[in-house]
PDB file of C-alpha atoms in Angstrom:
ATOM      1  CA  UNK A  25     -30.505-141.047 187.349  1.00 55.00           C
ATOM      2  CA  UNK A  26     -32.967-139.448 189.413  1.00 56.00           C
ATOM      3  CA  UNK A  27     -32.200-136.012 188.971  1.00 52.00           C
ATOM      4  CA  UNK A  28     -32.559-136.530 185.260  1.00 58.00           C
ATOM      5  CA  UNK A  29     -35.828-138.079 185.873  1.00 58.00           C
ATOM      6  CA  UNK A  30     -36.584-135.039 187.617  1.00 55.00           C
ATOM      7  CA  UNK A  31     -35.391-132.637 185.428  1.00 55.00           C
ATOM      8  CA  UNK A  32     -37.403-134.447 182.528  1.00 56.00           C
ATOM      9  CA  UNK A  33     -40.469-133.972 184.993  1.00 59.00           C
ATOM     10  CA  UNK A  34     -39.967-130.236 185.207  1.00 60.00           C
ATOM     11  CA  UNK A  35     -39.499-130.681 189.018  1.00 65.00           C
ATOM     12  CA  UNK A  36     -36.545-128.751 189.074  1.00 72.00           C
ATOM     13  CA  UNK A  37     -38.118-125.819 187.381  1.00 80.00           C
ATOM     14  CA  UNK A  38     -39.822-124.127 190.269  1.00 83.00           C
ATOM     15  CA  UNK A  39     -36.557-124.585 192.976  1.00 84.00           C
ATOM     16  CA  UNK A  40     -34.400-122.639 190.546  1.00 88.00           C
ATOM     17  CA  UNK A  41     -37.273-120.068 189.774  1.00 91.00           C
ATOM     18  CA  UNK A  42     -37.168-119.531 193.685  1.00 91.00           C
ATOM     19  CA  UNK A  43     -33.364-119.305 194.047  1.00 92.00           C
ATOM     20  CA  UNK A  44     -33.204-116.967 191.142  1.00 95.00           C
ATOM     21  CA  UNK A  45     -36.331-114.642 192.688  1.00 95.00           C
ATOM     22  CA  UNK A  46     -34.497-114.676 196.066  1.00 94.00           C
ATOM     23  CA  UNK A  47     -30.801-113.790 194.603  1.00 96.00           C
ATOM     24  CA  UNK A  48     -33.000-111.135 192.702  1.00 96.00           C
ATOM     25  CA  UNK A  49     -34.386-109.625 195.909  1.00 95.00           C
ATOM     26  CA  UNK A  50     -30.858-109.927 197.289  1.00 96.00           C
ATOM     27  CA  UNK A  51     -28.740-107.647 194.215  1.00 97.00           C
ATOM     28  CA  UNK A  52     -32.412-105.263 194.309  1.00 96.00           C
ATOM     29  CA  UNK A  53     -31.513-104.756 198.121  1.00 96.00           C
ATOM     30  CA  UNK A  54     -28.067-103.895 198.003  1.00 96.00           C
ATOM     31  CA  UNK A  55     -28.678-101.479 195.194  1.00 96.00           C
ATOM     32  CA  UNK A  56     -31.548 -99.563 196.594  1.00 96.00           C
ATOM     33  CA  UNK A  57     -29.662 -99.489 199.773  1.00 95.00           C
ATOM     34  CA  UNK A  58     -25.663 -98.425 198.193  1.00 95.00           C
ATOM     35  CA  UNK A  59     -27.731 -95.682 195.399  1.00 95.00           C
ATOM     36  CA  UNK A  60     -27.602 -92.635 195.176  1.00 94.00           C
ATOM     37  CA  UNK A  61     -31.475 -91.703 196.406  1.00 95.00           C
ATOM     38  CA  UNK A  62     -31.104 -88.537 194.990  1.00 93.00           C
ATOM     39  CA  UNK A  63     -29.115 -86.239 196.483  1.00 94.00           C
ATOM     40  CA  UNK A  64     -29.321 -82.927 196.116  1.00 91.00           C
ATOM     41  CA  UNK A  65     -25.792 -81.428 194.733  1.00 86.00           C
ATOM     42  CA  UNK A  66     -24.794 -77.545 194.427  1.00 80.00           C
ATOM     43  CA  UNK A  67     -23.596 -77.626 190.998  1.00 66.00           C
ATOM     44  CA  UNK A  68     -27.538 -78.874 190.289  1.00 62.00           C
ATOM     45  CA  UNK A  69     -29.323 -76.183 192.483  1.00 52.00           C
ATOM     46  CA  UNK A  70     -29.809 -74.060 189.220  1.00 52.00           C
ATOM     47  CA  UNK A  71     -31.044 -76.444 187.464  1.00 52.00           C
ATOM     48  CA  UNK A  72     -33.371 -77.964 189.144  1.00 48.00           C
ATOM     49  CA  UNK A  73     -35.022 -74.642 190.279  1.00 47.00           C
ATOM     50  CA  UNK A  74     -35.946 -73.176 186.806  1.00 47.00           C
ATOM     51  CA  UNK A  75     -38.862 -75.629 186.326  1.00 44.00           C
ATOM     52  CA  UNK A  76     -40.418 -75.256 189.444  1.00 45.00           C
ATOM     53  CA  UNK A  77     -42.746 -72.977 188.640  1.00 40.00           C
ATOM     54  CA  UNK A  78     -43.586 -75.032 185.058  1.00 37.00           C
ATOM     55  CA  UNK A  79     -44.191 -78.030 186.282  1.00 45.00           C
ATOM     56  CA  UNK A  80     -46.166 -77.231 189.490  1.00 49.00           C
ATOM     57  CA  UNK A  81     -48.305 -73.709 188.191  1.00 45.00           C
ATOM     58  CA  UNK A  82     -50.702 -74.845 190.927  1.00 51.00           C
ATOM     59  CA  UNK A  83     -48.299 -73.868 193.685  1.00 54.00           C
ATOM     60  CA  UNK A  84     -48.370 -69.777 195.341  1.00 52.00           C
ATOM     61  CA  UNK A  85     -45.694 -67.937 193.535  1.00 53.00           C
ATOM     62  CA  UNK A  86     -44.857 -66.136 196.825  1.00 52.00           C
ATOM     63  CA  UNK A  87     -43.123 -69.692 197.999  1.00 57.00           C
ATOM     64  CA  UNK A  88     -39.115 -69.035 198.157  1.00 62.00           C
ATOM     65  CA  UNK A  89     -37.159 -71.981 198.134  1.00 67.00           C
ATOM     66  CA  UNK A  90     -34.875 -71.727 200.937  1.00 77.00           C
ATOM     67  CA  UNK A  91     -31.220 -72.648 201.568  1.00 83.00           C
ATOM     68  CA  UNK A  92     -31.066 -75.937 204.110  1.00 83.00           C
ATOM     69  CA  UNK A  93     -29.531 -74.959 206.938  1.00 82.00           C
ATOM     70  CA  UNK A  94     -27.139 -78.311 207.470  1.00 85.00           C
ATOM     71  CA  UNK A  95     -25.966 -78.615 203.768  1.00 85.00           C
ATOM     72  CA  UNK A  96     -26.172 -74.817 202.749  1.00 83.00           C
ATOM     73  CA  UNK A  97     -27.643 -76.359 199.348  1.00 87.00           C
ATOM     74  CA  UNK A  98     -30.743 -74.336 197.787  1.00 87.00           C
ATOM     75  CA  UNK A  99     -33.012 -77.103 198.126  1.00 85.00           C
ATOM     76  CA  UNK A 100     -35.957 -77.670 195.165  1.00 88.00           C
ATOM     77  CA  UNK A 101     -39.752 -78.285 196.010  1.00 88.00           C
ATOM     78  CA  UNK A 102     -40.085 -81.868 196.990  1.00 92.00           C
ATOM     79  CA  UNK A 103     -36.519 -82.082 198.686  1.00 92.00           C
ATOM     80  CA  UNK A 104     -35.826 -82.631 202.391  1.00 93.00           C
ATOM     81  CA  UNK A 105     -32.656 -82.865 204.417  1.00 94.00           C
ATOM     82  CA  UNK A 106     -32.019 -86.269 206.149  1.00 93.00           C
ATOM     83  CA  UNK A 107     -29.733 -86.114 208.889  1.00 91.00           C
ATOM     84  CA  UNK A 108     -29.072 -89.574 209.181  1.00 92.00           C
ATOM     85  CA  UNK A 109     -27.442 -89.551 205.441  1.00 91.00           C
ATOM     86  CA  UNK A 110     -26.477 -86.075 205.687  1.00 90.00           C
ATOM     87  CA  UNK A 111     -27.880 -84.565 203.035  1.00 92.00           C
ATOM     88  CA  UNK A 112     -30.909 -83.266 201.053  1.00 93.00           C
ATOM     89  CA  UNK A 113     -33.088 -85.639 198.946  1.00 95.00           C
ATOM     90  CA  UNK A 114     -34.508 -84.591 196.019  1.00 94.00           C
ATOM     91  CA  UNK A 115     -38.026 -86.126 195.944  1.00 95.00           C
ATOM     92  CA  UNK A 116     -37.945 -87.293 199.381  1.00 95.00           C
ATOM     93  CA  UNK A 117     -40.216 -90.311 200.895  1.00 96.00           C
ATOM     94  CA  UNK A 118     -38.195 -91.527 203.693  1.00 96.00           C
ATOM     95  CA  UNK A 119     -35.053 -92.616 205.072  1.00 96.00           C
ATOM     96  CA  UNK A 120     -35.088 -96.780 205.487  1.00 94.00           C
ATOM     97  CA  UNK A 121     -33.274 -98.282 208.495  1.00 93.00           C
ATOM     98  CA  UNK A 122     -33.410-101.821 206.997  1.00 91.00           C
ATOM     99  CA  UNK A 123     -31.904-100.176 204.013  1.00 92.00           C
ATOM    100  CA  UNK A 124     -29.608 -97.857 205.671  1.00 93.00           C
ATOM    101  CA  UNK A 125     -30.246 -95.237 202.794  1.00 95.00           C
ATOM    102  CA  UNK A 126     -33.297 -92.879 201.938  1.00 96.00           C
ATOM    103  CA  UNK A 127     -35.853 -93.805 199.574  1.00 97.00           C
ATOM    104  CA  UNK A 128     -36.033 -90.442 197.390  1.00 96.00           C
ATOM    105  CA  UNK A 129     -36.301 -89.779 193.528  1.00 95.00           C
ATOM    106  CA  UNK A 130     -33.652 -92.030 191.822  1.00 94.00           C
ATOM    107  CA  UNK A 131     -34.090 -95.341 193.983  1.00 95.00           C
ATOM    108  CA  UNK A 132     -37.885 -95.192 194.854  1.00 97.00           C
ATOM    109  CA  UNK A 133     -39.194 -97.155 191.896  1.00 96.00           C
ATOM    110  CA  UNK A 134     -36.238 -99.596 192.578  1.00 96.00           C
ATOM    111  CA  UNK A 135     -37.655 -99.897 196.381  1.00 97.00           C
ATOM    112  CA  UNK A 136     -41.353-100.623 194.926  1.00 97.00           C
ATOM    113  CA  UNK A 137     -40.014-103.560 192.640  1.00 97.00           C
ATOM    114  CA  UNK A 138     -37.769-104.975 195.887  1.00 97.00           C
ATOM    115  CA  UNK A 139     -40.759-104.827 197.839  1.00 97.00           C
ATOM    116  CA  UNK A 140     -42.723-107.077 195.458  1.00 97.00           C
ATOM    117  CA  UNK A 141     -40.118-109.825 194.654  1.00 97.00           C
ATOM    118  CA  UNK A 142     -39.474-109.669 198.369  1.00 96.00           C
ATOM    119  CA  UNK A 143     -43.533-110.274 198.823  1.00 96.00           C
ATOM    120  CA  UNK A 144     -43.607-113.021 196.391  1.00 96.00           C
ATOM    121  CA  UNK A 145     -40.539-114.707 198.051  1.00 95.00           C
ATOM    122  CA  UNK A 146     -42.237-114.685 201.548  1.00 94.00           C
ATOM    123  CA  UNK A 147     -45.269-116.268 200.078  1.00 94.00           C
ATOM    124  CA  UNK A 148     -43.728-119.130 198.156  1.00 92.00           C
ATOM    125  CA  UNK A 149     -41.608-119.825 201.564  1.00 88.00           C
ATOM    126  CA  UNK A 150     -44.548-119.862 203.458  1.00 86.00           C
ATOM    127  CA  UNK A 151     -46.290-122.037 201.407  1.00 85.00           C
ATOM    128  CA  UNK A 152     -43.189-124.471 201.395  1.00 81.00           C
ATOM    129  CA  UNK A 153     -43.229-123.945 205.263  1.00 76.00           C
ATOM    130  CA  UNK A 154     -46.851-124.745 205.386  1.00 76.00           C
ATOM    131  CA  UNK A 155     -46.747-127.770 203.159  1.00 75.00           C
ATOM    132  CA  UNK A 156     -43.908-129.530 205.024  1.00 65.00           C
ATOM    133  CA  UNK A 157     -46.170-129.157 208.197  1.00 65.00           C
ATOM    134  CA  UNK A 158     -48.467-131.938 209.592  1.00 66.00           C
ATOM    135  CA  UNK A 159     -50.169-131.640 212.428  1.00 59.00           C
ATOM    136  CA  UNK A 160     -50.776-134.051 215.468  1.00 60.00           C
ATOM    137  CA  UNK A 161     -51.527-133.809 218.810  1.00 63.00           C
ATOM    138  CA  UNK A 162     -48.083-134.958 220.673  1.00 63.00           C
ATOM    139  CA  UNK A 163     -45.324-133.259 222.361  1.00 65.00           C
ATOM    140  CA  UNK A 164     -42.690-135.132 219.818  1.00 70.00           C
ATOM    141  CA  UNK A 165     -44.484-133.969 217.088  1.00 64.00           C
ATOM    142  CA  UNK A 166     -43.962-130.480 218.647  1.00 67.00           C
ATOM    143  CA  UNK A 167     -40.238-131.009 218.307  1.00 73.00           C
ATOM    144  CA  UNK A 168     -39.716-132.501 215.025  1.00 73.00           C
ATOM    145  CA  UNK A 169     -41.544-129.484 213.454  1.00 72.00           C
ATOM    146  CA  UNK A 170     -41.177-126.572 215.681  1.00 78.00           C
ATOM    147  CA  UNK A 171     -38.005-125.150 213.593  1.00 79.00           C
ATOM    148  CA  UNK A 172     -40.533-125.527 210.695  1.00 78.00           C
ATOM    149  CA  UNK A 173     -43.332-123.853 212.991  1.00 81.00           C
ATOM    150  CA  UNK A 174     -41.313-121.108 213.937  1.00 83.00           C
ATOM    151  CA  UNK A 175     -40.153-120.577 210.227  1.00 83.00           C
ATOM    152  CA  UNK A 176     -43.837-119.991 208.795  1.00 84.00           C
ATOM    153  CA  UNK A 177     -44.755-117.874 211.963  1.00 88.00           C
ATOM    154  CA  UNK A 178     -41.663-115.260 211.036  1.00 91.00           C
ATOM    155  CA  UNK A 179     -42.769-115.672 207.137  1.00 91.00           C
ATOM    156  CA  UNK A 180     -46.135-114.810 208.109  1.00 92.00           C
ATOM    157  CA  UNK A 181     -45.462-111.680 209.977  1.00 94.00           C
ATOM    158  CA  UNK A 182     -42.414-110.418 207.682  1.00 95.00           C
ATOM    159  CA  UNK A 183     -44.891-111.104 204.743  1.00 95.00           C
ATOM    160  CA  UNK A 184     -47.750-108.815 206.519  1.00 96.00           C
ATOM    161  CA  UNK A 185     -45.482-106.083 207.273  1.00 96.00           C
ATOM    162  CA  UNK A 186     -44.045-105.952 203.133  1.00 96.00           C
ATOM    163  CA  UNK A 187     -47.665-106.230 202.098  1.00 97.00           C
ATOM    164  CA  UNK A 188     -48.560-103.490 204.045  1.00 97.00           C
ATOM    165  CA  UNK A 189     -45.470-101.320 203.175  1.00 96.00           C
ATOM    166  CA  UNK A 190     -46.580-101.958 199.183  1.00 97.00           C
ATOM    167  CA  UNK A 191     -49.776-101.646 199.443  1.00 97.00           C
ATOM    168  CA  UNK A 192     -49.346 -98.060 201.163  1.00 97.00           C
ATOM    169  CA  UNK A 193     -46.630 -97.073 198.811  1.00 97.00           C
ATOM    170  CA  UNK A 194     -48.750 -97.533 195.691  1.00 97.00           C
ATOM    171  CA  UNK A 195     -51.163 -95.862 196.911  1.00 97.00           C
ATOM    172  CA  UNK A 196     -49.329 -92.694 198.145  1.00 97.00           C
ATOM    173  CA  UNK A 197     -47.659 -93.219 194.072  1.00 96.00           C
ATOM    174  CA  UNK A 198     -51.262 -93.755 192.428  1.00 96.00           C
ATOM    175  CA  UNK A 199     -51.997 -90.333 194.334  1.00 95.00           C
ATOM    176  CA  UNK A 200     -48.400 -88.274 193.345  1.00 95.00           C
ATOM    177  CA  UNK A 201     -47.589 -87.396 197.406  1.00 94.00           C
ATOM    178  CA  UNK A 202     -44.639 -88.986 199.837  1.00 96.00           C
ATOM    179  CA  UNK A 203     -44.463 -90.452 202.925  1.00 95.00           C
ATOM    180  CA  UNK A 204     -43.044 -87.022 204.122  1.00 95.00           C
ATOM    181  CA  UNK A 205     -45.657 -85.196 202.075  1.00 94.00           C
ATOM    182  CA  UNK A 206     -48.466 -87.848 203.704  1.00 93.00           C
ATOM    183  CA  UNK A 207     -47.368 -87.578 207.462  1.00 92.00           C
ATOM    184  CA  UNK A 208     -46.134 -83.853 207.418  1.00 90.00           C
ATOM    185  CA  UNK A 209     -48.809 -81.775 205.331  1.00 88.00           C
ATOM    186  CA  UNK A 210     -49.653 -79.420 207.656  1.00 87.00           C
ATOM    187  CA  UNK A 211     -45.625 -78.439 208.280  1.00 87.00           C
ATOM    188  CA  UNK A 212     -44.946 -77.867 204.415  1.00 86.00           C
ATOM    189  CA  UNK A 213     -44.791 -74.751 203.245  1.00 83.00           C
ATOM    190  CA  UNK A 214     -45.926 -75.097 199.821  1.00 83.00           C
ATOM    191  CA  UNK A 215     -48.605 -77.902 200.581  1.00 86.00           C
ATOM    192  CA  UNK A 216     -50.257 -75.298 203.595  1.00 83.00           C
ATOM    193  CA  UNK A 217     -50.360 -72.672 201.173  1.00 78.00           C
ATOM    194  CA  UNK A 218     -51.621 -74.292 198.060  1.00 79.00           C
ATOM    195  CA  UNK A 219     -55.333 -73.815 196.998  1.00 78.00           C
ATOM    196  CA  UNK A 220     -55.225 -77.637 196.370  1.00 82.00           C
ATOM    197  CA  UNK A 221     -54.830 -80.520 198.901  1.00 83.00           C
ATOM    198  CA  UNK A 222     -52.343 -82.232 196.711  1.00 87.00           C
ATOM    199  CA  UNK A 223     -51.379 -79.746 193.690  1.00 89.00           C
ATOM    200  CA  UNK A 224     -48.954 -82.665 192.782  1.00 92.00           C
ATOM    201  CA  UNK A 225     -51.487 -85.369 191.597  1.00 93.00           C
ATOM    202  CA  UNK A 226     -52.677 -85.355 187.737  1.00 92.00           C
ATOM    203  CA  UNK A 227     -54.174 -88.635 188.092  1.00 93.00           C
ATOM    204  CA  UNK A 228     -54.183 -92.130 188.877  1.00 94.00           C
ATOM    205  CA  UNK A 229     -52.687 -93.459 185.524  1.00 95.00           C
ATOM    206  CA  UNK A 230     -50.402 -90.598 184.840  1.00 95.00           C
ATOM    207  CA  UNK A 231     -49.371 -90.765 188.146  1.00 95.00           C
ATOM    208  CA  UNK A 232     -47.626 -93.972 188.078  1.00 94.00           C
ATOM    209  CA  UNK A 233     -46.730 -93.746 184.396  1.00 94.00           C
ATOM    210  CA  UNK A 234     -44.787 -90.666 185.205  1.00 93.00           C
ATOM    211  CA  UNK A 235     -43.347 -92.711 188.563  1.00 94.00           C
ATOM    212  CA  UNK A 236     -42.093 -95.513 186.845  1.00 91.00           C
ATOM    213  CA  UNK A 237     -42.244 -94.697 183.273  1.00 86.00           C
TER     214      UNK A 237
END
């Protein structure tokens, strides 16, 4: 039959590669978005303040970490209440309204790896989208192949705004800081007090071998 024929071609090969990358990019959404980001839990507060001073020695000792004043939790350096979820965030980058969740210590690698199947999904559909397109001059052509039109044009600009959302990410990872670290410097304590502009960053490669490693 022909889809034997096909199969024996290896034409079915790259459809199911792209149905398996896009169910992939569906399961990474849903469990970046329903994880726990890292939330910041009494019972942990203890814990997670001994090594402070250890792992960041580059940070003024005069720093107290304070209690939040929604959650009453002692919150560590790097943490940040989100009102939206109601809660502090250890590690915190930002909370994600297409994800409905915040993008903190546990689920951040997670939400790089979603954003690059998702990036490599928009680019094989827009090259489908452009392939099926040829153009002519004609108002019927218009209509026959403005659904496909339409289709690259949204491809296009969803795939520009994940590029750019990757490209920033690994570069705020490659230099150890956060969205919230990026955009509010001047407004965190231990960052305006520090001799350093970013005591956090140790380097580009052990950067993101300690981020995702």
């Amino acid at each position: 039959s022909d889809l034997q024929k096909q199969e024996e071609r290896g034409e079915l090969l790259q459809p199911l590669i792209f149905v398996l990358l896009v169910l992939c990019s569906v399961l990474l959404y849903f469990k970046v978005s329903l994880m726990d980001p890292g939330f910041v839990k009494p019972e942990e507060e203890e814990g997670e303040n001994k090594g402070q001073g250890v792992v960041i020695p580059q940070i003024p000792g005069d720093i107290k970490l304070r209690r939040c004043g929604y959650c009453l939790v002692k919150r560590p350096m790097r943490a940040k209440h989100c009102q939206l979820c109601q809660h502090c965030v250890r590690r915190y980058d930002h909370h994600c309204p297409w994800l409905e969740n915040c993008v903190g210590e546990r689920n951040h690698p997670l939400f790089i790896v979603y954003l690059s199947v998702q990036l490599v999904v928009l680019l094989w559909g827009g090259h489908v989208a452009w392939s099926g397109l040829y153009f002519e001059q004609s108002w019927e052509w218009l209509q026959h192949n403005i659904f496909l039109l339409v289709s690259f044009l949204l491809i296009f600009i969803f795939t520009i705004v994940v590029l750019l959302l990757l490209v920033s990410h690994l570069y705020l990872i490659s230099c150890n800081t956060t969205t919230w670290e990026f955009m509010s410097h001047h407004r965190i304590s231990y960052l305006r007090h520090s001799e350093l502009e970013n005591p956090f960053d140790q380097g580009i490669i052990l950067n993101l071998w300690r981020f995702f490693c």
